[in-house]
Coordinates of C-alpha atoms in Angstrom, one line a residue:
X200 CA 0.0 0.0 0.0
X201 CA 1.7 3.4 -1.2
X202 CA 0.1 6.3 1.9
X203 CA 1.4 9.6 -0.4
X204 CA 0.8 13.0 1.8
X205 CA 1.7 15.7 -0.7
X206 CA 3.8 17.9 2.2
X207 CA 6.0 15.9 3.0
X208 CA 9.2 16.2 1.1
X209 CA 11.6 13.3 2.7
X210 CA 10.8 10.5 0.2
X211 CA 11.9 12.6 -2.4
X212 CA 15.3 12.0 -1.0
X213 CA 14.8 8.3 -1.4
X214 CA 14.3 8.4 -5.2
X215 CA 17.8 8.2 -6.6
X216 CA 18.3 5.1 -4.5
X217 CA 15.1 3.5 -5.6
X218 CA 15.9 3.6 -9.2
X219 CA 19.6 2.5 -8.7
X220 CA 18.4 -0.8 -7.6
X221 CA 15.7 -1.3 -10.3
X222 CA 16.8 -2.8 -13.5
X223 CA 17.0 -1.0 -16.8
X224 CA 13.9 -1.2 -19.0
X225 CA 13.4 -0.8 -22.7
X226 CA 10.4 1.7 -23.3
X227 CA 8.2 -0.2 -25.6
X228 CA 5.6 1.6 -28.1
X229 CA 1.9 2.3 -26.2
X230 CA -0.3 -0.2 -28.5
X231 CA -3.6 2.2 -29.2
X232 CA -7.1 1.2 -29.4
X233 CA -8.4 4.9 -30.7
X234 CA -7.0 5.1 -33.7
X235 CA -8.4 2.4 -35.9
X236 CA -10.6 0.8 -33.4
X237 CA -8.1 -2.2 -32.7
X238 CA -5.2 -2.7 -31.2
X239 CA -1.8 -1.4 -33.1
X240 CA 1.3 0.2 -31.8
X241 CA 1.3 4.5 -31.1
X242 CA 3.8 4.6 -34.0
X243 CA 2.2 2.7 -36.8
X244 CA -0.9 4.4 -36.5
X245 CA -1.2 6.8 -39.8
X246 CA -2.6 9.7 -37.8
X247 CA -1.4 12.3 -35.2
X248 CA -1.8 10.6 -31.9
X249 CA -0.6 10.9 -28.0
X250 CA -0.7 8.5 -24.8
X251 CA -0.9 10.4 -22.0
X252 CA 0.2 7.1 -19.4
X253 CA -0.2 6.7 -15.5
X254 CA 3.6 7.0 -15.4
X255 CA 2.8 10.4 -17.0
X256 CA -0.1 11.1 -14.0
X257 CA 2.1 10.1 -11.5
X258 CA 5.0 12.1 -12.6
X259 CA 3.3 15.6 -13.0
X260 CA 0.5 14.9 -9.9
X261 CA -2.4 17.1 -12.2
X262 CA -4.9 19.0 -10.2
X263 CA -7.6 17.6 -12.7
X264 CA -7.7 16.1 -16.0
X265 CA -7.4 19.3 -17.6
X266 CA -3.9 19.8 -16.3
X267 CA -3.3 16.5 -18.1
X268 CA -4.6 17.6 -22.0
X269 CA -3.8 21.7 -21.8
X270 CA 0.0 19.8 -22.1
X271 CA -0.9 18.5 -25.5
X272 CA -0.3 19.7 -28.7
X273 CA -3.2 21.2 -30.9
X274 CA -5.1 20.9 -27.7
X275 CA -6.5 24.3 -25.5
X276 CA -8.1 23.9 -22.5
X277 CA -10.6 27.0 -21.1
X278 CA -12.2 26.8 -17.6
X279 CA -14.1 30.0 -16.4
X280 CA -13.1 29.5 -12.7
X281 CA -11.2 26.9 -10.4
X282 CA -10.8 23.2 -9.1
X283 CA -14.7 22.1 -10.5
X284 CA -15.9 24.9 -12.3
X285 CA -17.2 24.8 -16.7
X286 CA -14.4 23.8 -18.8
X287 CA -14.0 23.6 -22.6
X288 CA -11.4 21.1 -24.6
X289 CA -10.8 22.1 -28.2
X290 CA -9.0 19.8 -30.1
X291 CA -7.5 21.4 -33.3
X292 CA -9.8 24.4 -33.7
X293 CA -12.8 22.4 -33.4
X294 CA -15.2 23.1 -30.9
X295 CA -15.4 21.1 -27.4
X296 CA -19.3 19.3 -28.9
X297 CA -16.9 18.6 -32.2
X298 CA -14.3 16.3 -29.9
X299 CA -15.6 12.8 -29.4
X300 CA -15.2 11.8 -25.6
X301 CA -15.1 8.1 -24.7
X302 CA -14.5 6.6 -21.4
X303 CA -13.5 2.6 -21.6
X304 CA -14.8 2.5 -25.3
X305 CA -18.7 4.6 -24.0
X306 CA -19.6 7.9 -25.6
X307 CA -19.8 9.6 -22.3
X308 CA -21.1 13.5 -23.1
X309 CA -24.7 14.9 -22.2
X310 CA -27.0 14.0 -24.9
X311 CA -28.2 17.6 -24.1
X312 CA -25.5 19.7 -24.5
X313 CA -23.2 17.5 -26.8
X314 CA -20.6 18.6 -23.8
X315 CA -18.4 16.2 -22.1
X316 CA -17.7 17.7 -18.2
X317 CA -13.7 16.5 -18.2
X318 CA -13.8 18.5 -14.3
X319 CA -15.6 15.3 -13.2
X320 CA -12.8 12.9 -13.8
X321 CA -10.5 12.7 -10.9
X322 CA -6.5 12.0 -12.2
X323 CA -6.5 9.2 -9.2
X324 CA -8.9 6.6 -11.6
X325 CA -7.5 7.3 -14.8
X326 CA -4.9 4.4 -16.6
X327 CA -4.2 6.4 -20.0
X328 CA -5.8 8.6 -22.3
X329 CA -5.6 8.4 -26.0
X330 CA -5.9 11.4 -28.3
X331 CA -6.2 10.7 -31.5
X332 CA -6.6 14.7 -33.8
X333 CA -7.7 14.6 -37.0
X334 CA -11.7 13.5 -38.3
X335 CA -12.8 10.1 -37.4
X336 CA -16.3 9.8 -38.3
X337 CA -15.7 6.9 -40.6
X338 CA -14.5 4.9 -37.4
X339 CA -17.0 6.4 -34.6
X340 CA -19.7 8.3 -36.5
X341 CA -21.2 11.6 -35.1
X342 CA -19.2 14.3 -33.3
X343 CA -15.4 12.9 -34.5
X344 CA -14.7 16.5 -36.1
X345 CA -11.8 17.7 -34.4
X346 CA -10.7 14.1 -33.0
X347 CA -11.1 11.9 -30.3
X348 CA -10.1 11.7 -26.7
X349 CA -10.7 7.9 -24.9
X350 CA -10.1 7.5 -21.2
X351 CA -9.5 4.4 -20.3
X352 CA -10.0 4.1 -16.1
X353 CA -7.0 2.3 -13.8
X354 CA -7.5 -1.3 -12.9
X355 CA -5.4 -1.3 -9.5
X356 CA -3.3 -4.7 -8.7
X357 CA -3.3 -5.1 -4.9
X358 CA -4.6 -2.3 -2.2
X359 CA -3.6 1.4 -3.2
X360 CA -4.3 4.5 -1.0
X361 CA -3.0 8.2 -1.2
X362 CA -4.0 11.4 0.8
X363 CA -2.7 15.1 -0.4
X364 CA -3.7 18.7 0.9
X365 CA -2.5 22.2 -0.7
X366 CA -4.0 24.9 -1.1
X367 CA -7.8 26.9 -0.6
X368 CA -7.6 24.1 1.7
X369 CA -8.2 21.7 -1.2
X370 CA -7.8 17.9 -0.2
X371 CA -7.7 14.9 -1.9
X372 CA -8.2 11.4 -1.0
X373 CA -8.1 8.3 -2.8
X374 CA -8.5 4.2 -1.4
X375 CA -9.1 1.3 -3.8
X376 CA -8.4 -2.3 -3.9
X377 CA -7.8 -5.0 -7.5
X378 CA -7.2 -8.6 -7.5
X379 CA -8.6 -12.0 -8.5
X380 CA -7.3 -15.1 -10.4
X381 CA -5.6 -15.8 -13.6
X382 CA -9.0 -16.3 -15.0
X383 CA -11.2 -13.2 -13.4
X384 CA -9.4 -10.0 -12.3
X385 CA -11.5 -7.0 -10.9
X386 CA -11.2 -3.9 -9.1
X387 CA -12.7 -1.0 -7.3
X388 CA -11.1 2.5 -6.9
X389 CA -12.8 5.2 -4.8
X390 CA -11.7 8.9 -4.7
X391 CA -12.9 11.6 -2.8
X392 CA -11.3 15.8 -3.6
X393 CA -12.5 18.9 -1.4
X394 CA -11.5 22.3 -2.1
X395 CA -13.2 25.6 -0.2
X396 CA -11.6 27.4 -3.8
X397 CA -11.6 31.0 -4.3
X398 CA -13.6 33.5 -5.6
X399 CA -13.8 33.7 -10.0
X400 CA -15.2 37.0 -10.0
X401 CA -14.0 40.3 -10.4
X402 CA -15.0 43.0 -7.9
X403 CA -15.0 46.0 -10.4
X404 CA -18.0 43.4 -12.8
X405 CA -20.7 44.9 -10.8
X406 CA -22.8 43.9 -8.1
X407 CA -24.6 41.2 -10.2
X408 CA -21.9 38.9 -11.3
X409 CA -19.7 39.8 -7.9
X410 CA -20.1 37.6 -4.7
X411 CA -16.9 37.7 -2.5
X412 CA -17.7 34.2 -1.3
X413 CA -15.2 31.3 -2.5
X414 CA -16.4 28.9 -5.1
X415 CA -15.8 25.5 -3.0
X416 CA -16.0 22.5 -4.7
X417 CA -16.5 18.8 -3.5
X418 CA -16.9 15.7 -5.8
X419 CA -17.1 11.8 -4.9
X420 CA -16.2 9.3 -7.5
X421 CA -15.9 5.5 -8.1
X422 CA -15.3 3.3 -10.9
X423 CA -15.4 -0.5 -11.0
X424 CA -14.0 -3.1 -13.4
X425 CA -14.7 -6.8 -13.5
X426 CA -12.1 -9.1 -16.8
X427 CA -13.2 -12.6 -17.2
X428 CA -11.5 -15.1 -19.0
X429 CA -15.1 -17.4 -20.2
X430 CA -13.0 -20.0 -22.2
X431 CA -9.9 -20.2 -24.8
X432 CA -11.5 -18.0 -27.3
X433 CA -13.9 -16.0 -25.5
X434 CA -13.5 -12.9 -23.3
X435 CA -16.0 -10.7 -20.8
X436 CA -15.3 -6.9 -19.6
X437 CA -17.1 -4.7 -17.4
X438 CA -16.2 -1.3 -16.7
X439 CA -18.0 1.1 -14.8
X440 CA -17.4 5.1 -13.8
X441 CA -19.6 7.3 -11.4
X442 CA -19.1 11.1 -10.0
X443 CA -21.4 13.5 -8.0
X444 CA -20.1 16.8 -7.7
X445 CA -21.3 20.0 -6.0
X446 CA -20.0 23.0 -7.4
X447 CA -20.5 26.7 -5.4
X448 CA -20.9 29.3 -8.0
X449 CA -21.3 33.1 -7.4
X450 CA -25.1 33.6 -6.6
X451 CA -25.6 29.8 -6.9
X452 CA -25.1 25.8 -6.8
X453 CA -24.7 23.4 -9.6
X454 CA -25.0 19.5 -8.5
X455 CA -23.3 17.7 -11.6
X456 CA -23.5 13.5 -11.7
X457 CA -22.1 11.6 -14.4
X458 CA -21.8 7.9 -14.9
X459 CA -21.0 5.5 -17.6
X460 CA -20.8 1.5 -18.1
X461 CA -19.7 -0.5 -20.4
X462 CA -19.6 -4.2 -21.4
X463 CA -17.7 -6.0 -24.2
X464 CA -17.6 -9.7 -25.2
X465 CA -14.5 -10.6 -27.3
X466 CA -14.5 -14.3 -28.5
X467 CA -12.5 -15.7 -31.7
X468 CA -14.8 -17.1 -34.4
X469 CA -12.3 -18.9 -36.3
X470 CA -8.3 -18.4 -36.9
X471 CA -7.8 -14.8 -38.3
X472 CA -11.6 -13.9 -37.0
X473 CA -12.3 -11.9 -34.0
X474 CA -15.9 -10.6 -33.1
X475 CA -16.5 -8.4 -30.3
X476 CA -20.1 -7.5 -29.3
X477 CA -20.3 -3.6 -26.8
X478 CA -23.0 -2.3 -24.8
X479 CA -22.7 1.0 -23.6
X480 CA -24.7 3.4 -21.1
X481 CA -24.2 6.9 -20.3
X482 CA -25.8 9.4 -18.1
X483 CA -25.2 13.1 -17.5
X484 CA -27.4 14.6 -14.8
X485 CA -27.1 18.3 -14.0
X486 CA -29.1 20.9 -11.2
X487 CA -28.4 24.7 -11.2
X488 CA -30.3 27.0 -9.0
X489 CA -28.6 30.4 -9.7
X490 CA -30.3 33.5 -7.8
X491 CA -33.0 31.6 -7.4
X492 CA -33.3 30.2 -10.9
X493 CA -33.7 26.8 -11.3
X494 CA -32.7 24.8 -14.3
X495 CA -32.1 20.8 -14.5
X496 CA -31.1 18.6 -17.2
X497 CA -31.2 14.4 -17.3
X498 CA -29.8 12.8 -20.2
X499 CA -29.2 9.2 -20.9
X500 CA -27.6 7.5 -23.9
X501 CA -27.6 3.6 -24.4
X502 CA -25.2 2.5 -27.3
X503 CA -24.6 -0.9 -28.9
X504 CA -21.5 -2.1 -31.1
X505 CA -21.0 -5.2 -33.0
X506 CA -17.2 -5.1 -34.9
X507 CA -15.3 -7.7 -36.8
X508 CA -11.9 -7.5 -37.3
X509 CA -10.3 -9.8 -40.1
X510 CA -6.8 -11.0 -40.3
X511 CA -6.4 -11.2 -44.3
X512 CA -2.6 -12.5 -44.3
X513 CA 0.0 -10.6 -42.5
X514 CA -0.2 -7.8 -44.5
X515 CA -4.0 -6.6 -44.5
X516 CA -6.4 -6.2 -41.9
X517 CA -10.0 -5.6 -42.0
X518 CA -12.7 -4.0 -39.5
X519 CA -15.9 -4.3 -40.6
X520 CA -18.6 -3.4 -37.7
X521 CA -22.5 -1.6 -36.7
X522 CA -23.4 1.4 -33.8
X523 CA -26.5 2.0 -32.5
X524 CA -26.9 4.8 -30.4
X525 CA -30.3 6.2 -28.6
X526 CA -29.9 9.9 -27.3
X527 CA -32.9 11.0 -24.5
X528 CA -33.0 14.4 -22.8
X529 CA -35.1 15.9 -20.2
X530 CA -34.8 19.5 -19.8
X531 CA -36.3 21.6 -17.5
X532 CA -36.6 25.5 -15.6
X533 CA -38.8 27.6 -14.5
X534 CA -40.7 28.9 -17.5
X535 CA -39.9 25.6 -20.1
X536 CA -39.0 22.3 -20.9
X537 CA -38.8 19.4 -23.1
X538 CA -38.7 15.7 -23.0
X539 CA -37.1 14.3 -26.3
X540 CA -35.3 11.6 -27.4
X541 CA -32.9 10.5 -30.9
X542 CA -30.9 7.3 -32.7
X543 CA -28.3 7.1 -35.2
X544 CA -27.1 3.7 -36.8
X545 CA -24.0 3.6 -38.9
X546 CA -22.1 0.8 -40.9
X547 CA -18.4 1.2 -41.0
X548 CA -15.3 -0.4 -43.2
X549 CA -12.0 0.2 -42.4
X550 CA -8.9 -1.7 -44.3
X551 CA -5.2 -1.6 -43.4
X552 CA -2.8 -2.6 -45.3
X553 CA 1.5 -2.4 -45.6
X554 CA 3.3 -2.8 -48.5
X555 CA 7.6 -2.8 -47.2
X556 CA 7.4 0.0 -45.7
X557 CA 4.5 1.5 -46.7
X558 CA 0.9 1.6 -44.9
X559 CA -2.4 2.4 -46.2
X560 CA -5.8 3.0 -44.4
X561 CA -9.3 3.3 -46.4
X562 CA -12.5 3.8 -44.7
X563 CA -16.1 4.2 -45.4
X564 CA -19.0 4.8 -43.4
X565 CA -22.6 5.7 -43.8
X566 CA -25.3 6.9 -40.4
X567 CA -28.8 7.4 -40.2
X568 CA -29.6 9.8 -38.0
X569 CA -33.7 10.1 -36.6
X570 CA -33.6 13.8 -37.4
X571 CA -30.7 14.6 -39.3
X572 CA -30.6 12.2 -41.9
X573 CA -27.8 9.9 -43.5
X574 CA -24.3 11.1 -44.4
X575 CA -21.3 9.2 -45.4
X576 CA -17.9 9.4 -44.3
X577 CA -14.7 8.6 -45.6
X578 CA -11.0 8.4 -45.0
X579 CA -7.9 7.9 -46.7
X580 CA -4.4 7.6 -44.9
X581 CA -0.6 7.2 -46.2
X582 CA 2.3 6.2 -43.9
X583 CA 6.1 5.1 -44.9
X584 CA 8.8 3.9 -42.5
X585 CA 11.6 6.9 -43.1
X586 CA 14.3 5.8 -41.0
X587 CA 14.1 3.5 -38.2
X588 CA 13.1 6.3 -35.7
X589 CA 11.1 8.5 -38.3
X590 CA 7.9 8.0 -40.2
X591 CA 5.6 10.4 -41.7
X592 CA 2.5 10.2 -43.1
X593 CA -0.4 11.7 -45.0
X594 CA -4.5 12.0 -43.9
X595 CA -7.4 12.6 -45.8
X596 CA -10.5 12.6 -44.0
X597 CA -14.7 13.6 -43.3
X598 CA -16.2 13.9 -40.7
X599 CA -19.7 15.3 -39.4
X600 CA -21.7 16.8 -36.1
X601 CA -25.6 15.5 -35.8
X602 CA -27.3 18.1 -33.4
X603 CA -27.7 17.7 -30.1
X604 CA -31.1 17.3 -28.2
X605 CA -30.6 21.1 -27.7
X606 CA -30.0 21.7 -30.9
X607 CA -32.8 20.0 -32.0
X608 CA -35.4 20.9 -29.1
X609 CA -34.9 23.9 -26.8
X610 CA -37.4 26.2 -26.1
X611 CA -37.3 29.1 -28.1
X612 CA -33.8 28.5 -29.2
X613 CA -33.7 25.3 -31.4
X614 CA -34.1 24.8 -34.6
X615 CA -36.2 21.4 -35.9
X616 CA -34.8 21.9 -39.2
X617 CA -31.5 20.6 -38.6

């Protein structure tokens, strides 16, 4: 069990002595899921694309996840107060409802707002993320514009415990426990982060926007994971993911909870034949009573995935595979509200392919969206092996954005016609 208290500074002392004794390792490249939708090494993939690893989170100790992708290239990162408060991730120039946000394979943002709240995830429960830039709405369909961004949750190996404190009198908290046998592994991590914050206005804004109280923040969080080995050629995953946070806003209170859970069955047909089947469910809930008006929003998405991926000789591999997604949205204040729900279906291709040292991906895709109608997709990437150490590529690619419940459905600001 590793007990960390962020203010004491002795075992920093005890590094140098730690690595001496450990033996030299080889970095290996980070084999991806996010680019192609199956498993290939970081450096083969014929896109632009960064692993952000828990060596990485244990290295820089982020405040939140946002700490984590503001590092990135071609990503910016705006958050309109402190620990908790409204943040935006763009991702090349696209806007933050243009970035696809998975968590453990589940399309995790508010079928409302198209927004994904990256303050809920605490650092403590996260494995690696995967950011992939560039259109990928041949692979994933809907909202894959300016990329996609796939957290994948930590799947602890024995007890692990940490405690930290700084400053606002922000402290952080985090207990879990993983084991099991060679044939089923599971585990359960809890985190807890408390913060009294500080005060995002400014004085001189006026007496509307300015209340010289702090903007505390407190969030609880859990996530879950169950790996089952159900015979030679068949495999069972369960992940799970929940937050509630309470956030303390000038003149008001926003309760945010978000959840997500996935399950996946991986089994080998035959040799060079692997089917996977996916369920996915998502919820975004969110209460905001600001001076006394009140606003809440509950959205739920359930999303299925069948995908085949075909070994055709060494050289050429196929992924062939269906989504089904069902958006529903409940929206509600004091003077409106709606109660709406939407489904897209899409059929992908994708075929890769290496000639020496050259590497070719094609894809196609086609979704039909309940309101906004089919569209087709496509993408065409080049990679060649330069040197041993450099390769370089070229993308073509479309993508597309269905509207969002909002979009689609708000009171006096939506438009049908979409």
């Amino acid at each position: 069990m590793r007990i960390r208290i962020v203010a004491l500074c002795a075992p920093g002392f005890l590094l140098p002595a730690i690595g001496a004794a450990q033996p030299q390792v080889t970095d290996l490249a980070p084999i991806i899921v996010s680019a192609s939708r199956d498993a290939e090494p970081a450096a083969d993939a014929p896109a632009s694309v960064s692993v952000i690893t828990r060596d990485d989170i244990e290295r820089t100790q982020p405040q939140s996840v946002l700490d984590l992708l503001r590092t990135q290239a071609g990503i910016d990162v705006s958050s309109n107060g402190g620990l908790g408060s409204f943040s935006s991730v763009f991702l090349r120039g696209a806007e933050s409802d243009q970035v696809l946000v998975l968590i453990d394979g589940v399309r995790a943002a508010s079928s409302t707002a198209g927004l994904f709240s990256f303050q809920q995830l605490n650092p403590a429960q996260i494995e690696r993320i995967e950011i992939v830039r560039g259109p990928r709405s041949t692979l994933y369909g809907s909202d894959a514009i300016g990329g996609v961004i796939q957290i994948f949750t930590r799947k602890l190996d024995g007890p692990s415990a940490s405690i930290e404190g700084g400053s606002y009198d922000t402290y952080r908290a985090q207990a879990g426990y993983g084991g099991g046998s060679d044939t089923v592994r599971y585990s359960v991590n809890g985190a807890y982060v408390d913060s009294d914050g500080f005060s995002a206005s400014n004085e001189d804004a006026g007496e509307f926007v300015f209340d010289p109280d702090d903007d505390g923040y407190d969030e609880a969080s859990v996530t879950a994971s169950l790996d089952a080995t159900l015979s030679e050629r068949a495999n069972l995953s369960v992940n799970g993911w929940r937050s509630d946070g309470k956030l303390e806003l000038d003149q008001g209170l926003t309760d945010t909870r978000n959840s997500t859970i996935g399950l996946n069955l991986d089994f080998d047909t035959l040799p060079g034949w692997q089917q996977s089947f996916g369920f996915g469910y998502a919820r975004d809930d969110q209460a905001t009573d600001f001076s006394g008006f009140f606003s809440s929003a509950e959205t739920d998405r359930v999303t299925f995935n069948w995908q085949n991926e075909l070994s055709l000789g060494a050289a050429h591999q196929l992924t062939l595979g269906a989504d089904y997604y069902r958006d529903a949205g409940l929206y509600a204040d004091d003077f409106s509200a709606y109660d709406q729900d939407a489904n897209d279906i899409g059929v992908y291709a994708n075929m890769r392919s290496t000639f020496g040292r050259n590497d070719v991906q094609l894809g196609l895709r086609y979704d039909e969206h309940s309101e906004f109608g089919g569209h087709t997709t496509g993408q065409l990437a080049l990679g060649r092996q330069l040197t041993e150490s450099l390769r370089g590529f070229a993308a073509f690619g479309t993508a597309f954005r269905a509207p969002s419940l909002n979009d689609l459905f708000f009171p006096n600001f939506s438009n049908p016609e979409l």
